Amino acid sequence: MSRKGQFSDDAVVDLATARSRLRSRAGKTSSASLKNELAKINLLLDQGFSSEARSRLSNLLSTARNDTEVLAEARLALSIALEMHGDYRMSLQAIATYEPDKAKAGLPVELALKLRVQIAIAYNYCGDHPKAISLLKSALRDVPNEQSAAAVYTALSRAYRSINEYPIARDYSERALAIYRQSGDWRGLAEAYFGIAVTDHLEARNEAALANFDQALKIIGDHPATFLLGKIYSNMAAANWWLKQPQQGIACLEKAIDYYEHSDHLLMAAAAYNNLGLNLMLVGQWDRAHEAYERALALIKQADEHDERVPMALDSLGELSMLRGDLDEAKNYLERAVALSSEGTNKWYACQTLRTMARCHIATGETDLALADAEHALRLARDIGDGHSIWETQLLLAESYLQKGDLDACAAKLSEQSEHSSDSPIVIGLSGESHRLHGLLALAKADPPAASQHFGRCVSIFELLGDRYRTGRAHLDLGRAYMLAQSHLAAEHLTRAVNIFRELGARRDLEHAEAALAEHDQTPPQQERRREAAIQLITLRLAEAVSSRTLLLRELAAVIRQETSAKRVMVVEPDEEQKQKIVIAHGYEGNEAHAIAEDLSAAETDASRERFAKKHDAKVIKLKSTNSLPATLVISPRNAAQLSGGLPLDPLLRVVELGMDVCALRATTSTGQGVDNHDGSAGTGLLPGFIHSSPEMTRLVEEVHQIRSSDVTVLVTGESGTGKELVARAIHALSSRREKIFVPFNCTAVPKELSESYLFGHRRGAFTGAVSDSPGVIRSASGGTLFIDEVGDLPLDVQPKLLRFLQEGEIQPLGEQKPTHIDVRIIAATNTDLEELVAQGRFREDLYYRLNVIRLRVPPLRERRSEIPTIVNYYINHYSSKFGRHDIQVTPQAVDLLMVADWPGNVRQLCNEVQRIVARAENGNLITPEQLSPELRQMGVPMVPPASVGVLGASAKDRSEVGALENVSLAEALEEVERRMISDALRRHKGNISRAARELGLTRRGLYLKIDRYHITDRDGTND
């Protein structure tokens, strides 16, 4: 508007044009910001904060409507976030629009492939496994390169695991692993090892599963992967449970819970708490189990009060109350659990709650209600098709009929059970329950000898599983049977039952055990059993224990303890070092059993074994097996090595030896992974003395070859330790000056005030201390090549003289009157940003342009990880020759850790690592991850879970310690926040600069500068 208040022509604004310009500007500025926001969201997913990620994705999806690439990536991230929460239908809906090929047209090839893979994964989790596999096979045909195929292989492994095709799943995981090994992709390697480990677990190869889970943990190291770490530890707990190692399982579940609780995955944490309660209940820590169950219930309700998992938490609490003898409280929990599960859609939960309710009815004597609930549970189990649930429910029906007094119906139900040969805890546990019911039925039929054998099996089984409660119950049942058959053996078992129930706090069972023990004290000895029948029953008992070698040997020890007058019984077998390892020991105190086992290991001859037997008053019996390792049975006192009535042990021992053969033949033969034998010659021929095989380094080699006939000045850039001097030497070796001298000069290796003298030389007396003439390195390199390393540190006052030499080819040493012409080729190198130094006025711009004629960048080792195996193999051979070693190899697992390490010192650091390994190795050694340096092993330890979202990311415990920032400016507040974050990161990583810098998103140098700026001195022992 003009001064007169009228609109001029120039003042008229075209609104359409203005809007177009604004949209254009917004598009240009928002595209980068949208991708930056997407990167932050993906980091949140890695850290387990999927709820916050979903919230931010909702905003991003509306903002990125016009950016098709960002929109597709955002929908992909949303699908992954929903999958992590178990919302599989919504996960599919989030990206279903990209299923048609035309919907992916125009997107980058890699992004289109990621969408195809995620769509297939979503279909797989929704139960449409054939379609998932078909989509993935189609994607596999269209992959642009082998590296892209790895993600498809990983997804195919998931899909085939879903349909129980474990060998195929393993094959795809191993294919993915082979590809990821070439690139050192830590996430891909971890996912591949996780897939192999899950397959191992599903195939009951649980020791191998634990090894592969552990390797996945090492690969992840301190990378942000909270959700994956939680899954790994949860699965490790399951593998430990199958290996009958509940204590190790408890430790794994506690770690899983730590990760889940520091993320948004409350339901995953709840499931881990429920499993923790199961393990704690198993080992007899009932108070802690109750706390775990309560926490599980609270987390489920916090996520969703109507979640279908609520009945399971109530069921767990009800079962624990029932075992403690609080039957009214148990009923309250279980009635709520049954009511809620009947309203839901999960039949397995409904079946489980009905079974527990039936047990409660049996405990209260309400037999008809127990039968009704068990029949209902059996119908559900058959609908589901779960064989273990059907077996467990039929046993429950048999117990209900037995309590009702219908012995024929009980026997009929027990006879319906088929033989199950498996080493799984579920099958072994149900087998133990079956023996308990057979024993109770035998007692009801007045056959205590048969009952005692069944109950004896129960003791062995539940001791093997580490189940404290059921072990106590088995001792009580066995004691009752012995009261009627062998009264002198009853007291020991009844006393054990009393002690176990008292320790657990199982009040109702404790009363029963104490009453039985009091009754036994007033019972006269019973009539001796017929010995022939006893032998048959004991033989049958041992024959039924061949599902596991460990169970068989434990069963033998239990039989000797129960059926002879032996005070001490021990079974040992050789370990990998041929030392005697204890399988089971009864009657020994403290470390006495271990001391005796060591004595036995030292007794290698018949004479020495006889001396051992006399020394310990023991009978030593060798158990030999054709197809497996032998075992040794030690019975003390020596004269107790016979059954009651003087019957020999030989028939029983032959049964055990035959059983050991059966166990060995049944065991699955597992093949260990071979060692990597990478070809160290790959890529060594193109440049003399230079190892290379990656595309990045191949391009560098090609550039070097292109300038081989030129004397042009070259600037080599790259981080410290990448091999810049090797590149310079290669350039010299290929040039026309290769027959002349190559002279290296490092600008940081001499005092700054002497740099000019070292470079250009001086005459005697030119300055104080110049007692003789010096030609200088430039004149020394005459006719050849001068390599000036760390040129960015050349003093500013010397730079003009170097510039003149580059321009004119002349130098004028200190003290000389005339310049001298020198023919030298210059190759300079730096690990600093010369452009930044020029901008700061610390490096001459004209010198920069003179040096930067040909610029070669040597990529850091982390950008060419595919070369690591080749470099490792080369230096193993090199140092083996130097140190006189031979046949040293590296396991693939160790190479994997080397592949994912950050290597801040690049090739130089890797070379030093290999040198240290070879120097300490012996001939024929196989290098494993445990033999790597402590720094690398520390990198292979997962980070502590990130703190819950709160004040400055502090945990709830720490929030009270974070002082309020009052009466300060914004700049001062930001500085205080930065100082605290740096201090916390250094404290978490025990002063490790590399790991703290990575967490904070800084370079090592940047972190050092901030430490100095904020005067941070408490660094907990800085370890670089």
PDB file of C-alpha atoms in Angstrom, residues 665-860:
ATOM      1  CA  LEU A 665      21.018 -94.563  20.203  1.00  0.00           C
ATOM      2  CA  ARG A 666      17.976 -92.354  20.751  1.00  0.00           C
ATOM      3  CA  ALA A 667      19.983 -89.174  21.232  1.00  0.00           C
ATOM      4  CA  THR A 668      20.037 -86.867  18.244  1.00  0.00           C
ATOM      5  CA  THR A 669      23.450 -86.564  16.723  1.00  0.00           C
ATOM      6  CA  SER A 670      24.341 -82.897  16.750  1.00  0.00           C
ATOM      7  CA  THR A 671      26.988 -81.537  14.406  1.00  0.00           C
ATOM      8  CA  GLY A 672      29.102 -78.623  15.559  1.00  0.00           C
ATOM      9  CA  GLN A 673      29.764 -75.693  13.339  1.00  0.00           C
ATOM     10  CA  GLY A 674      33.000 -75.763  11.485  1.00  0.00           C
ATOM     11  CA  VAL A 675      35.585 -73.101  11.495  1.00  0.00           C
ATOM     12  CA  ASP A 676      35.919 -70.293   9.055  1.00  0.00           C
ATOM     13  CA  ASN A 677      38.819 -70.647   6.686  1.00  0.00           C
ATOM     14  CA  HIS A 678      38.724 -67.432   4.742  1.00  0.00           C
ATOM     15  CA  ASP A 679      40.956 -67.089   1.745  1.00  0.00           C
ATOM     16  CA  GLY A 680      43.602 -64.645   2.787  1.00  0.00           C
ATOM     17  CA  SER A 681      44.780 -64.111  -0.755  1.00  0.00           C
ATOM     18  CA  ALA A 682      41.605 -62.364  -1.882  1.00  0.00           C
ATOM     19  CA  GLY A 683      42.382 -59.007  -3.345  1.00  0.00           C
ATOM     20  CA  THR A 684      46.091 -58.995  -2.497  1.00  0.00           C
ATOM     21  CA  GLY A 685      47.388 -58.978  -6.054  1.00  0.00           C
ATOM     22  CA  LEU A 686      46.121 -55.631  -7.369  1.00  0.00           C
ATOM     23  CA  LEU A 687      48.212 -53.465  -5.046  1.00  0.00           C
ATOM     24  CA  PRO A 688      51.519 -54.669  -3.583  1.00  0.00           C
ATOM     25  CA  GLY A 689      51.222 -55.327   0.145  1.00  0.00           C
ATOM     26  CA  PHE A 690      47.603 -54.164   0.219  1.00  0.00           C
ATOM     27  CA  ILE A 691      44.692 -56.395   1.307  1.00  0.00           C
ATOM     28  CA  HIS A 692      41.342 -55.513  -0.195  1.00  0.00           C
ATOM     29  CA  SER A 693      38.173 -57.256  -1.372  1.00  0.00           C
ATOM     30  CA  SER A 694      35.238 -54.900  -0.742  1.00  0.00           C
ATOM     31  CA  PRO A 695      33.604 -52.748  -3.457  1.00  0.00           C
ATOM     32  CA  GLU A 696      34.721 -49.573  -1.653  1.00  0.00           C
ATOM     33  CA  MET A 697      38.363 -50.614  -1.610  1.00  0.00           C
ATOM     34  CA  THR A 698      38.185 -51.984  -5.149  1.00  0.00           C
ATOM     35  CA  ARG A 699      37.107 -48.516  -6.332  1.00  0.00           C
ATOM     36  CA  LEU A 700      40.067 -47.028  -4.448  1.00  0.00           C
ATOM     37  CA  VAL A 701      42.415 -49.492  -6.151  1.00  0.00           C
ATOM     38  CA  GLU A 702      41.002 -48.569  -9.552  1.00  0.00           C
ATOM     39  CA  GLU A 703      41.606 -44.874  -8.823  1.00  0.00           C
ATOM     40  CA  VAL A 704      45.196 -45.629  -7.822  1.00  0.00           C
ATOM     41  CA  HIS A 705      45.738 -47.518 -11.087  1.00  0.00           C
ATOM     42  CA  GLN A 706      44.340 -44.590 -13.064  1.00  0.00           C
ATOM     43  CA  ILE A 707      47.054 -42.230 -11.756  1.00  0.00           C
ATOM     44  CA  ARG A 708      49.925 -44.696 -11.868  1.00  0.00           C
ATOM     45  CA  SER A 709      51.572 -43.005 -14.865  1.00  0.00           C
ATOM     46  CA  SER A 710      51.221 -39.485 -13.470  1.00  0.00           C
ATOM     47  CA  ASP A 711      53.347 -37.530 -10.998  1.00  0.00           C
ATOM     48  CA  VAL A 712      50.382 -35.507  -9.805  1.00  0.00           C
ATOM     49  CA  THR A 713      50.157 -34.551  -6.113  1.00  0.00           C
ATOM     50  CA  VAL A 714      47.777 -36.805  -4.173  1.00  0.00           C
ATOM     51  CA  LEU A 715      45.860 -36.111  -0.947  1.00  0.00           C
ATOM     52  CA  VAL A 716      44.891 -39.283   0.947  1.00  0.00           C
ATOM     53  CA  THR A 717      42.202 -38.835   3.610  1.00  0.00           C
ATOM     54  CA  GLY A 718      40.824 -41.251   6.150  1.00  0.00           C
ATOM     55  CA  GLU A 719      40.629 -42.043   9.833  1.00  0.00           C
ATOM     56  CA  SER A 720      43.645 -43.066  11.854  1.00  0.00           C
ATOM     57  CA  GLY A 721      44.651 -46.681  11.266  1.00  0.00           C
ATOM     58  CA  THR A 722      42.853 -47.125   7.920  1.00  0.00           C
ATOM     59  CA  GLY A 723      46.091 -47.679   5.975  1.00  0.00           C
ATOM     60  CA  LYS A 724      46.773 -44.292   4.370  1.00  0.00           C
ATOM     61  CA  GLU A 725      50.520 -44.962   4.316  1.00  0.00           C
ATOM     62  CA  LEU A 726      49.912 -48.322   2.630  1.00  0.00           C
ATOM     63  CA  VAL A 727      47.924 -46.514  -0.055  1.00  0.00           C
ATOM     64  CA  ALA A 728      50.786 -44.033  -0.480  1.00  0.00           C
ATOM     65  CA  ARG A 729      53.308 -46.870  -0.763  1.00  0.00           C
ATOM     66  CA  ALA A 730      51.055 -48.602  -3.311  1.00  0.00           C
ATOM     67  CA  ILE A 731      50.870 -45.410  -5.386  1.00  0.00           C
ATOM     68  CA  HIS A 732      54.679 -45.191  -5.279  1.00  0.00           C
ATOM     69  CA  ALA A 733      55.083 -48.884  -6.137  1.00  0.00           C
ATOM     70  CA  LEU A 734      52.936 -48.519  -9.257  1.00  0.00           C
ATOM     71  CA  SER A 735      54.478 -45.253 -10.412  1.00  0.00           C
ATOM     72  CA  SER A 736      57.510 -44.614 -12.635  1.00  0.00           C
ATOM     73  CA  ARG A 737      59.442 -43.724  -9.439  1.00  0.00           C
ATOM     74  CA  ARG A 738      59.079 -47.220  -7.989  1.00  0.00           C
ATOM     75  CA  GLU A 739      62.829 -47.872  -8.317  1.00  0.00           C
ATOM     76  CA  LYS A 740      63.566 -44.736  -6.263  1.00  0.00           C
ATOM     77  CA  ILE A 741      63.227 -44.072  -2.569  1.00  0.00           C
ATOM     78  CA  PHE A 742      59.966 -43.689  -0.634  1.00  0.00           C
ATOM     79  CA  VAL A 743      60.347 -41.382   2.410  1.00  0.00           C
ATOM     80  CA  PRO A 744      57.563 -41.071   5.015  1.00  0.00           C
ATOM     81  CA  PHE A 745      57.382 -37.975   7.238  1.00  0.00           C
ATOM     82  CA  ASN A 746      54.834 -37.493  10.027  1.00  0.00           C
ATOM     83  CA  CYS A 747      54.158 -33.853  10.915  1.00  0.00           C
ATOM     84  CA  THR A 748      53.174 -34.753  14.480  1.00  0.00           C
ATOM     85  CA  ALA A 749      56.346 -36.764  15.120  1.00  0.00           C
ATOM     86  CA  VAL A 750      58.640 -33.722  15.408  1.00  0.00           C
ATOM     87  CA  PRO A 751      58.392 -30.554  17.514  1.00  0.00           C
ATOM     88  CA  LYS A 752      56.574 -27.784  15.663  1.00  0.00           C
ATOM     89  CA  GLU A 753      59.547 -25.408  15.903  1.00  0.00           C
ATOM     90  CA  LEU A 754      61.756 -27.990  14.122  1.00  0.00           C
ATOM     91  CA  SER A 755      59.272 -28.897  11.369  1.00  0.00           C
ATOM     92  CA  GLU A 756      60.890 -26.535   8.832  1.00  0.00           C
ATOM     93  CA  SER A 757      64.366 -27.918   9.510  1.00  0.00           C
ATOM     94  CA  TYR A 758      63.204 -31.521   9.197  1.00  0.00           C
ATOM     95  CA  LEU A 759      61.401 -30.840   5.933  1.00  0.00           C
ATOM     96  CA  PHE A 760      63.727 -28.466   4.121  1.00  0.00           C
ATOM     97  CA  GLY A 761      67.073 -29.101   5.880  1.00  0.00           C
ATOM     98  CA  HIS A 762      69.589 -26.610   7.308  1.00  0.00           C
ATOM     99  CA  ARG A 763      73.237 -25.644   7.245  1.00  0.00           C
ATOM    100  CA  ARG A 764      75.532 -25.961  10.203  1.00  0.00           C
ATOM    101  CA  GLY A 765      75.174 -22.959  12.518  1.00  0.00           C
ATOM    102  CA  ALA A 766      71.845 -21.869  10.998  1.00  0.00           C
ATOM    103  CA  PHE A 767      70.345 -21.890  14.509  1.00  0.00           C
ATOM    104  CA  THR A 768      71.329 -22.832  18.013  1.00  0.00           C
ATOM    105  CA  GLY A 769      71.932 -26.564  18.153  1.00  0.00           C
ATOM    106  CA  ALA A 770      72.578 -26.968  14.392  1.00  0.00           C
ATOM    107  CA  VAL A 771      75.989 -28.605  14.833  1.00  0.00           C
ATOM    108  CA  SER A 772      76.028 -30.184  11.352  1.00  0.00           C
ATOM    109  CA  ASP A 773      74.372 -29.917   7.960  1.00  0.00           C
ATOM    110  CA  SER A 774      71.028 -31.683   7.447  1.00  0.00           C
ATOM    111  CA  PRO A 775      69.614 -32.343   3.954  1.00  0.00           C
ATOM    112  CA  GLY A 776      65.985 -32.513   5.147  1.00  0.00           C
ATOM    113  CA  VAL A 777      63.447 -35.149   4.128  1.00  0.00           C
ATOM    114  CA  ILE A 778      62.506 -33.426   0.851  1.00  0.00           C
ATOM    115  CA  ARG A 779      66.097 -33.525  -0.422  1.00  0.00           C
ATOM    116  CA  SER A 780      66.473 -37.089   0.946  1.00  0.00           C
ATOM    117  CA  ALA A 781      63.549 -38.161  -1.222  1.00  0.00           C
ATOM    118  CA  SER A 782      65.056 -36.691  -4.396  1.00  0.00           C
ATOM    119  CA  GLY A 783      63.871 -38.605  -7.436  1.00  0.00           C
ATOM    120  CA  GLY A 784      61.381 -40.589  -5.366  1.00  0.00           C
ATOM    121  CA  THR A 785      58.227 -40.001  -3.354  1.00  0.00           C
ATOM    122  CA  LEU A 786      57.763 -38.031  -0.132  1.00  0.00           C
ATOM    123  CA  PHE A 787      54.788 -39.054   1.978  1.00  0.00           C
ATOM    124  CA  ILE A 788      53.738 -36.232   4.351  1.00  0.00           C
ATOM    125  CA  ASP A 789      51.423 -37.733   6.951  1.00  0.00           C
ATOM    126  CA  GLU A 790      49.098 -35.660   9.185  1.00  0.00           C
ATOM    127  CA  VAL A 791      49.645 -32.645   6.944  1.00  0.00           C
ATOM    128  CA  GLY A 792      46.816 -30.841   8.728  1.00  0.00           C
ATOM    129  CA  ASP A 793      49.116 -30.493  11.759  1.00  0.00           C
ATOM    130  CA  LEU A 794      51.864 -28.725   9.785  1.00  0.00           C
ATOM    131  CA  PRO A 795      52.628 -25.393  11.528  1.00  0.00           C
ATOM    132  CA  LEU A 796      51.021 -22.422   9.836  1.00  0.00           C
ATOM    133  CA  ASP A 797      54.348 -20.583   9.411  1.00  0.00           C
ATOM    134  CA  VAL A 798      55.849 -23.568   7.511  1.00  0.00           C
ATOM    135  CA  GLN A 799      52.926 -23.959   5.139  1.00  0.00           C
ATOM    136  CA  PRO A 800      53.983 -21.121   2.711  1.00  0.00           C
ATOM    137  CA  LYS A 801      57.357 -22.800   2.151  1.00  0.00           C
ATOM    138  CA  LEU A 802      55.704 -26.128   1.351  1.00  0.00           C
ATOM    139  CA  LEU A 803      53.358 -24.264  -1.012  1.00  0.00           C
ATOM    140  CA  ARG A 804      56.344 -22.704  -2.819  1.00  0.00           C
ATOM    141  CA  PHE A 805      57.949 -26.127  -3.194  1.00  0.00           C
ATOM    142  CA  LEU A 806      54.735 -27.544  -4.680  1.00  0.00           C
ATOM    143  CA  GLN A 807      54.511 -24.594  -7.089  1.00  0.00           C
ATOM    144  CA  GLU A 808      58.155 -24.186  -8.098  1.00  0.00           C
ATOM    145  CA  GLY A 809      59.821 -27.465  -7.116  1.00  0.00           C
ATOM    146  CA  GLU A 810      62.424 -25.508  -5.133  1.00  0.00           C
ATOM    147  CA  ILE A 811      63.507 -25.486  -1.508  1.00  0.00           C
ATOM    148  CA  GLN A 812      65.794 -23.171   0.410  1.00  0.00           C
ATOM    149  CA  PRO A 813      67.243 -24.866   3.501  1.00  0.00           C
ATOM    150  CA  LEU A 814      67.902 -22.730   6.589  1.00  0.00           C
ATOM    151  CA  GLY A 815      71.279 -21.018   6.304  1.00  0.00           C
ATOM    152  CA  GLU A 816      71.553 -21.350   2.519  1.00  0.00           C
ATOM    153  CA  GLN A 817      71.450 -18.286   0.223  1.00  0.00           C
ATOM    154  CA  LYS A 818      70.103 -19.873  -2.966  1.00  0.00           C
ATOM    155  CA  PRO A 819      67.119 -22.131  -3.558  1.00  0.00           C
ATOM    156  CA  THR A 820      67.709 -25.686  -4.793  1.00  0.00           C
ATOM    157  CA  HIS A 821      65.563 -27.463  -7.356  1.00  0.00           C
ATOM    158  CA  ILE A 822      64.398 -30.908  -6.164  1.00  0.00           C
ATOM    159  CA  ASP A 823      62.456 -33.523  -8.141  1.00  0.00           C
ATOM    160  CA  VAL A 824      60.136 -35.177  -5.619  1.00  0.00           C
ATOM    161  CA  ARG A 825      56.561 -36.376  -5.871  1.00  0.00           C
ATOM    162  CA  ILE A 826      54.389 -35.375  -2.902  1.00  0.00           C
ATOM    163  CA  ILE A 827      51.679 -37.569  -1.404  1.00  0.00           C
ATOM    164  CA  ALA A 828      50.007 -35.997   1.631  1.00  0.00           C
ATOM    165  CA  ALA A 829      47.615 -37.607   4.119  1.00  0.00           C
ATOM    166  CA  THR A 830      45.385 -36.386   6.910  1.00  0.00           C
ATOM    167  CA  ASN A 831      42.765 -37.706   9.280  1.00  0.00           C
ATOM    168  CA  THR A 832      41.335 -34.238   9.939  1.00  0.00           C
ATOM    169  CA  ASP A 833      38.844 -32.123   8.016  1.00  0.00           C
ATOM    170  CA  LEU A 834      41.096 -29.776   6.024  1.00  0.00           C
ATOM    171  CA  GLU A 835      38.111 -27.770   4.787  1.00  0.00           C
ATOM    172  CA  GLU A 836      37.137 -27.030   8.374  1.00  0.00           C
ATOM    173  CA  LEU A 837      40.719 -26.061   9.216  1.00  0.00           C
ATOM    174  CA  VAL A 838      40.744 -23.692   6.242  1.00  0.00           C
ATOM    175  CA  ALA A 839      37.472 -22.140   7.439  1.00  0.00           C
ATOM    176  CA  GLN A 840      39.003 -21.680  10.899  1.00  0.00           C
ATOM    177  CA  GLY A 841      42.113 -20.069   9.440  1.00  0.00           C
ATOM    178  CA  ARG A 842      44.387 -22.858  10.683  1.00  0.00           C
ATOM    179  CA  PHE A 843      45.363 -24.132   7.239  1.00  0.00           C
ATOM    180  CA  ARG A 844      46.215 -22.080   4.149  1.00  0.00           C
ATOM    181  CA  GLU A 845      43.551 -22.218   1.470  1.00  0.00           C
ATOM    182  CA  ASP A 846      46.068 -21.983  -1.386  1.00  0.00           C
ATOM    183  CA  LEU A 847      48.074 -24.880   0.053  1.00  0.00           C
ATOM    184  CA  TYR A 848      44.889 -26.878   0.411  1.00  0.00           C
ATOM    185  CA  TYR A 849      44.124 -26.480  -3.303  1.00  0.00           C
ATOM    186  CA  ARG A 850      47.707 -27.388  -4.248  1.00  0.00           C
ATOM    187  CA  LEU A 851      47.480 -30.620  -2.224  1.00  0.00           C
ATOM    188  CA  ASN A 852      43.933 -31.479  -3.247  1.00  0.00           C
ATOM    189  CA  VAL A 853      44.682 -32.201  -6.901  1.00  0.00           C
ATOM    190  CA  ILE A 854      43.799 -35.898  -6.681  1.00  0.00           C
ATOM    191  CA  ARG A 855      41.917 -36.884  -3.553  1.00  0.00           C
ATOM    192  CA  LEU A 856      41.661 -40.478  -2.405  1.00  0.00           C
ATOM    193  CA  ARG A 857      39.543 -41.446   0.603  1.00  0.00           C
ATOM    194  CA  VAL A 858      40.398 -44.626   2.487  1.00  0.00           C
ATOM    195  CA  PRO A 859      37.120 -45.833   4.055  1.00  0.00           C
ATOM    196  CA  PRO A 860      37.190 -46.844   7.732  1.00  0.00           C
TER     197      PRO A 860
END
